[in-house]
């Protein structure tokens, strides 16, 4: 089987299993316990947090381990919005891009439904890109009353200092724009977007779940206030994630209890999975430069070949500002789901849109936001590669894809 669905999930790396194994067996202590077993677990948790902090250029006490990318996104969006509005009731707007993962989009919708926030979608162009100037104008407010600008912003005024409120009169409590899109791979100009948010004194959260392992994750260089990661996209198990929130930024916890994770996320810590995530992140960062170079070239060859061999093929997402490991297309005249099944018959595994949206007949909200017509959007397929993908596998996949699409077009 040729697995081209790494954006959905990845296998757990051997070194990750080895690193976490002791904490599932002999070293099974609770980090809160005041005896040696507990202290060993607490030390492992501290080390895992420090390793993640180093990988992100963050301080260890700015990181919270979560149950995955979904929880990290929920905690960032809801936690920042609720805390900031509690400090200043004027902060009643939430901005998210029109192409967010449901973990962000549904969190914002919850804030609207249950807490009365106004939620606005920052539009994207046909490639899935947010224009930083459009974002800056929206941060300034519907009336354009603020002075936010995407240039000339001082990164150190970065939003998120809840106590300080917004510097430019913006009424936005939090903004969330993903680093790289999970369906089409488009990579946003996150530093420009962060500068715009900082200019308005608004904390910017970014979902970096798909970026990990492929794009630089230094949070200070990116200028974000908050950033989410998920373990299972980079060789850790499903069910572990991480949220960075810049020091000094208050956010409301979603899970209350014994005060673990500095009160940000109660519940006995999953030491083994924290160790797994840290090991996966360190490994992914170590291999990133070579993986990016190799896989980008393979992706380019794959895209070129598909566009040359399949006349119906349309690339979705930005031609160059895209994740090294994602190639996504529409094949008008087919159905994404039937080509996917035909490919599976030929031992090629990919995804029709995102895994989370799969199984629904609704066209992808991401493709719709990019202006892709409904009938075309229903023909979308995403091929996403792990760092170990080979040229031979992609050659085979390209040949089988051309045959599968031709068959589907013949069958009508
Ligand atoms: N955000 C993005 C962009 C994703 O692609 C995913 C998973 O597909 C998530 C968030 C959710 O992460 P998790 O599966 O760890 O909850």
Coordinates of C-alpha atoms and ligand atoms in Angstrom, one line a residue:
X1 CA 0.0 0.0 0.0
X2 CA 1.2 3.5 -0.8
X3 CA 0.1 5.8 2.0
X4 CA -0.3 9.4 0.7
X5 CA -2.5 10.7 3.6
X6 CA 0.1 11.9 6.0
X7 CA -1.9 15.2 6.6
X8 CA -4.6 12.9 8.2
X9 CA -2.2 11.1 10.4
X10 CA 1.3 9.5 10.6
X11 CA 2.6 6.2 12.1
X12 CA 4.3 6.5 15.5
X13 CA 8.0 6.7 15.1
X14 CA 10.1 3.9 16.6
X15 CA 12.2 6.3 18.7
X16 CA 9.0 7.9 20.0
X17 CA 7.7 4.5 21.2
X18 CA 11.0 3.8 22.8
X19 CA 11.1 7.2 24.6
X20 CA 7.5 6.8 25.9
X21 CA 7.6 3.1 26.8
X22 CA 9.1 3.5 30.3
X23 CA 6.4 5.9 31.3
X24 CA 3.7 3.4 30.4
X25 CA 5.4 0.6 32.3
X26 CA 8.0 0.8 35.1
X27 CA 8.0 4.6 35.5
X28 CA 4.2 4.9 35.8
X29 CA 4.2 7.6 38.5
X30 CA 1.8 10.5 38.9
X31 CA 3.8 13.7 38.5
X32 CA 2.0 15.2 41.5
X33 CA 3.0 12.4 43.9
X34 CA 5.6 13.2 46.6
X35 CA 7.7 10.0 46.2
X36 CA 10.4 8.9 43.9
X37 CA 8.1 7.4 41.2
X38 CA 6.2 10.7 41.1
X39 CA 9.4 12.7 41.0
X40 CA 10.7 10.7 38.1
X41 CA 7.4 11.3 36.2
X42 CA 7.5 15.0 37.0
X43 CA 11.1 15.3 35.8
X44 CA 10.2 13.6 32.5
X45 CA 7.3 16.0 32.1
X46 CA 9.6 19.0 32.8
X47 CA 12.2 17.7 30.3
X48 CA 9.5 17.1 27.6
X49 CA 8.2 20.6 28.1
X50 CA 11.7 22.1 27.9
X51 CA 12.4 20.1 24.7
X52 CA 9.2 21.5 23.1
X53 CA 10.1 25.0 24.3
X54 CA 13.5 24.8 22.7
X55 CA 11.9 23.5 19.4
X56 CA 9.5 26.5 19.4
X57 CA 11.9 29.2 20.8
X58 CA 9.5 29.6 23.7
X59 CA 9.7 29.4 27.5
X60 CA 8.7 26.1 29.1
X61 CA 6.1 27.9 31.2
X62 CA 4.4 29.2 28.1
X63 CA 3.4 25.6 27.0
X64 CA 0.4 23.5 27.9
X65 CA 0.1 19.9 26.9
X66 CA -3.4 19.0 25.6
X67 CA -5.3 16.0 24.3
X68 CA -4.5 17.1 20.7
X69 CA -4.7 19.8 18.2
X70 CA -8.4 20.2 18.6
X71 CA -8.2 20.9 22.3
X72 CA -5.2 23.3 21.8
X73 CA -7.3 25.3 19.2
X74 CA -10.3 25.3 21.5
X75 CA -8.3 26.5 24.5
X76 CA -6.6 29.2 22.5
X77 CA -9.6 30.7 20.8
X78 CA -12.1 30.3 23.7
X79 CA -9.6 30.9 26.4
X80 CA -8.2 34.1 25.0
X81 CA -11.6 35.5 23.9
X82 CA -13.2 34.9 27.3
X83 CA -10.4 36.2 29.4
X84 CA -9.9 39.3 27.3
X85 CA -13.6 40.3 27.3
X86 CA -13.8 39.7 31.0
X87 CA -11.0 42.3 31.3
X88 CA -12.6 44.7 28.9
X89 CA -16.3 44.2 27.8
X90 CA -15.7 46.2 24.6
X91 CA -13.6 43.3 23.2
X92 CA -16.6 41.5 21.7
X93 CA -15.3 40.5 18.2
X94 CA -13.5 37.4 17.1
X95 CA -11.8 37.2 13.7
X96 CA -10.9 33.9 12.1
X97 CA -9.9 33.1 8.5
X98 CA -12.5 31.6 6.2
X99 CA -10.4 28.4 5.8
X100 CA -9.9 27.3 9.4
X101 CA -10.1 23.8 10.6
X102 CA -13.4 23.0 12.4
X103 CA -11.5 23.0 15.7
X104 CA -11.1 26.8 15.3
X105 CA -14.2 27.5 13.3
X106 CA -16.5 25.6 15.7
X107 CA -14.8 27.2 18.7
X108 CA -15.6 30.6 17.3
X109 CA -19.1 29.6 16.5
X110 CA -19.5 28.4 20.2
X111 CA -18.3 31.9 21.3
X112 CA -21.0 33.4 19.0
X113 CA -23.8 31.1 20.1
X114 CA -23.2 30.8 23.8
X115 CA -21.3 34.0 24.7
X116 CA -22.6 36.5 22.2
X117 CA -19.4 37.3 20.5
X118 CA -19.5 38.7 16.9
X119 CA -17.5 36.4 14.7
X120 CA -16.2 37.6 11.3
X121 CA -14.5 35.5 8.6
X122 CA -11.3 37.0 7.1
X123 CA -11.6 36.2 3.4
X124 CA -9.1 34.4 1.3
X125 CA -8.3 34.7 -2.3
X126 CA -8.5 31.9 -4.9
X127 CA -5.2 30.4 -3.7
X128 CA -6.4 30.3 -0.1
X129 CA -4.3 33.3 1.1
X130 CA -5.4 36.0 3.5
X131 CA -4.3 39.5 2.5
X132 CA -2.5 41.1 5.5
X133 CA -3.9 44.5 4.6
X134 CA -7.5 43.2 4.5
X135 CA -6.8 41.5 7.9
X136 CA -5.4 44.8 9.3
X137 CA -8.5 46.7 8.1
X138 CA -10.8 44.2 9.7
X139 CA -8.8 44.4 13.0
X140 CA -9.4 48.1 13.0
X141 CA -13.1 47.5 13.2
X142 CA -16.2 47.4 11.0
X143 CA -16.2 51.2 11.1
X144 CA -12.5 51.4 10.5
X145 CA -12.2 53.3 13.7
X146 CA -8.8 51.9 14.7
X147 CA -5.4 52.5 13.2
X148 CA -4.2 48.9 12.7
X149 CA -1.8 48.4 9.9
X150 CA 0.1 45.5 8.6
X151 CA 3.3 47.4 8.4
X152 CA 5.3 49.4 10.8
X153 CA 3.9 47.4 13.7
X154 CA 6.2 46.7 16.6
X155 CA 6.3 43.0 17.4
X156 CA 6.9 43.8 21.0
X157 CA 3.6 45.5 21.3
X158 CA 2.2 42.1 20.5
X159 CA -1.4 41.6 21.5
X160 CA -2.2 39.3 24.3
X161 CA -1.3 41.4 27.2
X162 CA -4.7 41.1 28.5
X163 CA -4.3 43.6 31.2
X164 CA -3.1 46.2 28.7
X165 CA -6.1 46.0 26.4
X166 CA -5.9 46.9 22.7
X167 CA -3.5 49.7 21.8
X168 CA -5.3 50.9 18.7
X169 CA -8.9 50.9 19.7
X170 CA -9.7 47.6 18.1
X171 CA -12.6 45.7 19.6
X172 CA -11.3 42.3 18.6
X173 CA -10.7 39.9 21.5
X174 CA -8.8 37.3 19.5
X175 CA -7.9 36.5 15.9
X176 CA -7.0 33.1 14.6
X177 CA -5.4 32.4 11.3
X178 CA -3.9 29.0 10.5
X179 CA -0.3 28.7 9.5
X180 CA -0.8 26.1 6.7
X181 CA -4.1 24.8 5.4
X182 CA -4.9 21.1 5.9
X183 CA -6.9 20.7 2.7
X184 CA -4.9 22.6 0.1
X185 CA -1.6 23.2 1.9
X186 CA -1.5 27.0 1.3
X187 CA 1.0 28.7 3.7
X188 CA 0.0 32.1 5.1
X189 CA 2.4 35.0 5.5
X190 CA 2.2 34.6 9.2
X191 CA 4.8 37.2 10.1
X192 CA 2.9 39.9 8.2
X193 CA -0.4 38.8 9.8
X194 CA 1.2 38.8 13.2
X195 CA 2.5 42.3 12.6
X196 CA -1.0 43.5 11.7
X197 CA -2.4 41.9 14.8
X198 CA 0.4 43.4 17.0
X199 CA -0.3 46.8 15.4
X200 CA -3.9 46.6 16.7
X201 CA -2.9 45.1 20.0
X202 CA -4.9 41.9 19.2
X203 CA -3.6 38.5 20.2
X204 CA -3.2 36.3 17.1
X205 CA -3.5 32.5 17.5
X206 CA -2.3 30.3 14.7
X207 CA -3.2 26.6 14.2
X208 CA 0.2 25.1 13.1
X209 CA -0.9 21.5 13.2
X210 CA -0.1 20.9 9.5
X211 CA 3.0 23.2 9.6
X212 CA 4.9 21.1 12.2
X213 CA 7.8 19.2 10.6
X214 CA 7.6 21.3 7.4
X215 CA 7.8 25.0 8.3
X216 CA 9.8 27.0 10.9
X217 CA 8.1 27.0 14.2
X218 CA 10.0 29.7 16.1
X219 CA 7.2 31.5 17.8
X220 CA 9.1 34.8 18.5
X221 CA 10.2 35.0 14.8
X222 CA 6.6 34.3 13.7
X223 CA 5.3 36.9 16.2
X224 CA 2.2 35.0 17.2
X225 CA 0.6 35.2 20.6
X226 CA -0.6 31.6 20.5
X227 CA 0.2 28.5 18.5
X228 CA -1.3 25.0 18.4
X229 CA 0.4 21.7 17.5
X230 CA -0.8 18.1 17.3
X231 CA 1.4 15.0 17.9
X232 CA -0.1 12.5 15.5
X233 CA 0.9 14.6 12.4
X234 CA 4.6 14.2 13.3
X235 CA 5.0 10.7 14.5
X236 CA 3.6 10.8 18.0
X237 CA 0.4 9.0 19.0
X238 CA -3.1 10.4 18.4
X239 CA -4.4 12.2 21.5
X240 CA -1.7 14.6 22.4
X241 CA -1.1 18.2 21.4
X242 CA 0.5 21.4 22.6
X243 CA -0.6 25.0 23.1
X244 CA 1.9 27.9 23.2
X245 CA 0.6 31.1 24.7
X246 CA 3.0 34.0 25.0
X247 CA 3.9 34.8 28.6
X248 CA 1.6 37.4 30.2
X249 CA -1.4 36.5 28.1
X250 CA -4.2 35.4 30.3
X251 CA -6.6 32.8 29.0
X252 CA -9.5 31.0 30.6
X253 CA -9.0 27.3 31.1
X254 CA -11.6 25.0 29.6
X255 CA -11.0 22.1 32.0
X256 CA -11.1 22.8 35.8
X257 CA -9.8 20.6 38.5
X258 CA -6.6 20.0 40.4
X259 CA -4.7 22.9 38.8
X260 CA -2.2 20.9 36.7
X261 CA -0.4 22.6 33.8
X262 CA -0.2 25.8 35.9
X263 CA -4.0 25.8 36.2
X264 CA -4.5 26.0 32.4
X265 CA -5.5 22.4 31.9
X266 CA -6.4 20.3 34.9
X267 CA -6.2 16.5 35.0
X268 CA -3.4 14.1 35.7
X269 CA -0.8 14.8 33.1
X270 CA -0.3 12.2 30.3
X271 CA 3.5 11.9 30.9
X272 CA 4.1 9.2 28.3
X273 CA 2.4 11.2 25.6
X274 CA 4.1 14.4 26.5
X275 CA 7.4 12.6 26.2
X276 CA 6.2 11.2 22.9
X277 CA 5.3 14.6 21.6
X278 CA 8.6 16.1 22.7
X279 CA 10.6 13.3 21.1
X280 CA 8.5 13.5 17.8
X281 CA 9.0 17.3 17.7
X282 CA 12.7 17.2 18.3
X283 CA 13.1 14.5 15.7
X284 CA 10.9 16.3 13.2
X285 CA 12.9 19.5 13.7
X286 CA 16.2 17.6 13.2
X287 CA 15.2 16.1 9.9
X288 CA 13.2 19.1 8.7
X289 CA 15.8 20.8 6.5
X290 CA 16.6 17.7 4.5
X291 CA 13.0 16.5 4.4
X292 CA 11.8 19.9 3.1
X293 CA 14.3 20.0 0.3
X294 CA 13.8 16.4 -0.8
X295 CA 10.0 16.3 -0.5
X296 CA 9.5 19.7 -2.1
X297 CA 11.2 18.4 -5.2
X298 CA 9.2 15.2 -5.2
X299 CA 6.0 17.2 -4.7
X300 CA 6.9 19.5 -7.7
X301 CA 7.6 16.5 -9.9
X302 CA 4.3 14.9 -8.8
X303 CA 2.3 18.1 -9.5
X304 CA 4.0 18.6 -12.9
X305 CA 3.3 15.1 -13.9
X306 CA -0.4 15.1 -12.8
X307 CA -1.0 18.4 -14.6
X308 CA 0.7 17.1 -17.8
X309 CA -0.9 13.7 -17.8
X310 CA -4.4 14.5 -16.7
X311 CA -5.9 17.3 -18.8
X312 CA -8.9 17.7 -16.4
X313 CA -6.6 18.2 -13.4
X314 CA -6.7 21.6 -11.6
X315 CA -4.3 22.3 -8.8
X316 CA -5.9 23.8 -5.7
X317 CA -4.1 26.1 -3.3
X318 CA -1.2 28.4 -4.0
X319 CA 1.3 27.2 -6.7
X320 CA 4.4 27.8 -4.6
X321 CA 3.4 29.0 -1.1
X322 CA 2.3 25.5 -0.1
X323 CA 3.4 22.8 2.3
X324 CA 6.2 20.8 0.9
X325 CA 4.2 17.6 1.4
X326 CA 0.8 18.5 0.1
X327 CA -0.5 18.3 -3.5
X328 CA -4.2 18.8 -3.9
X329 CA -6.3 18.8 -7.1
X330 CA -9.8 18.9 -8.4
X331 CA -10.7 16.6 -11.3
X332 CA -13.9 18.1 -12.8
X333 CA -16.2 15.5 -14.4
X334 CA -15.3 12.9 -11.7
X335 CA -16.3 12.5 -8.1
X336 CA -13.6 12.8 -5.5
X337 CA -15.0 9.9 -3.5
X338 CA -15.2 7.5 -6.5
X339 CA -11.6 8.3 -7.6
X340 CA -10.5 7.8 -4.0
X341 CA -12.1 4.3 -3.9
X342 CA -10.7 3.4 -7.4
X343 CA -7.2 4.5 -6.1
X344 CA -7.7 2.4 -3.0
X345 CA -8.4 -0.6 -5.2
X346 CA -5.1 0.1 -6.8
X347 CA -3.4 0.3 -3.4
X348 CA -3.0 4.0 -3.2
X349 CA -4.4 5.8 -0.1
X350 CA -5.2 9.5 -0.2
X351 CA -8.0 11.8 1.0
X352 CA -11.0 13.5 -0.6
X353 CA -10.8 16.8 1.2
X354 CA -9.9 16.7 4.9
X355 CA -10.4 13.6 6.9
X356 CA -12.7 15.5 9.2
X357 CA -15.0 16.6 6.4
X358 CA -14.8 13.2 4.7
X359 CA -18.0 11.2 4.6
X360 CA -20.1 14.3 4.3
X361 CA -21.7 15.4 1.0
X362 CA -21.2 19.0 1.7
X363 CA -18.5 20.6 -0.4
X364 CA -15.5 21.6 1.6
X365 CA -15.9 25.0 3.3
X366 CA -12.3 25.7 2.5
X367 CA -12.7 25.2 -1.3
X368 CA -15.9 27.2 -1.2
X369 CA -14.2 30.1 0.5
X370 CA -11.6 30.0 -2.2
X371 CA -14.3 30.5 -4.8
X372 CA -14.3 27.0 -6.2
X373 CA -17.7 26.0 -7.5
X374 CA -19.6 23.3 -5.6
X375 CA -19.6 20.7 -8.4
X376 CA -15.8 21.2 -8.9
X377 CA -15.1 21.1 -5.1
X378 CA -16.8 17.7 -4.9
X379 CA -14.0 16.3 -7.1
X380 CA -11.2 17.3 -4.8
X381 CA -8.4 14.9 -3.8
X382 CA -5.5 15.6 -1.4
X383 CA -2.2 13.7 -1.6
X384 CA 0.0 14.3 1.4
X385 CA 3.4 12.8 2.0
X386 CA 5.4 11.7 5.0
X387 CA 9.1 12.7 5.3
X388 CA 10.1 9.2 4.0
X389 CA 8.0 9.3 0.8
X390 CA 10.0 8.0 -2.2
X391 CA 10.1 9.0 -5.9
X392 CA 9.1 5.5 -6.9
X393 CA 6.0 5.6 -4.8
X394 CA 4.9 8.9 -6.3
X395 CA 5.7 7.6 -9.8
X396 CA 3.4 4.7 -9.2
X397 CA 0.7 6.9 -7.6
X398 CA 0.8 9.3 -10.6
X399 CA 0.4 6.5 -13.1
X400 CA -2.5 5.0 -11.1
X401 CA -4.1 8.3 -10.6
X402 CA -4.1 9.1 -14.3
X403 CA -5.7 5.6 -15.0
X404 CA -8.3 6.1 -12.2
X405 CA -9.4 9.5 -13.4
X406 CA -9.5 8.3 -17.0
X407 CA -11.7 5.4 -16.0
X408 CA -14.0 7.6 -13.9
X409 CA -14.4 10.0 -16.8
X410 CA -15.2 7.1 -19.2
X411 CA -17.8 5.7 -16.8
X412 CA -19.2 9.3 -16.6
Ligands
LIG1 N1 -6.0 21.7 12.9 C1 -5.6 21.2 11.7 C2 -5.2 22.1 10.7 C3 -5.7 19.8 11.5 O1 -5.3 19.4 10.3 C4 -6.1 18.9 12.5 C5 -6.3 17.5 12.2 O2 -6.5 17.0 11.2 C6 -6.5 19.5 13.7 C7 -6.4 20.9 13.9 C8 -7.0 18.6 14.9 O3 -5.9 18.0 15.5 P1 -6.2 16.7 16.4 O4 -6.5 15.6 15.4 O5 -4.9 16.4 17.1 O6 -7.3 17.0 17.3

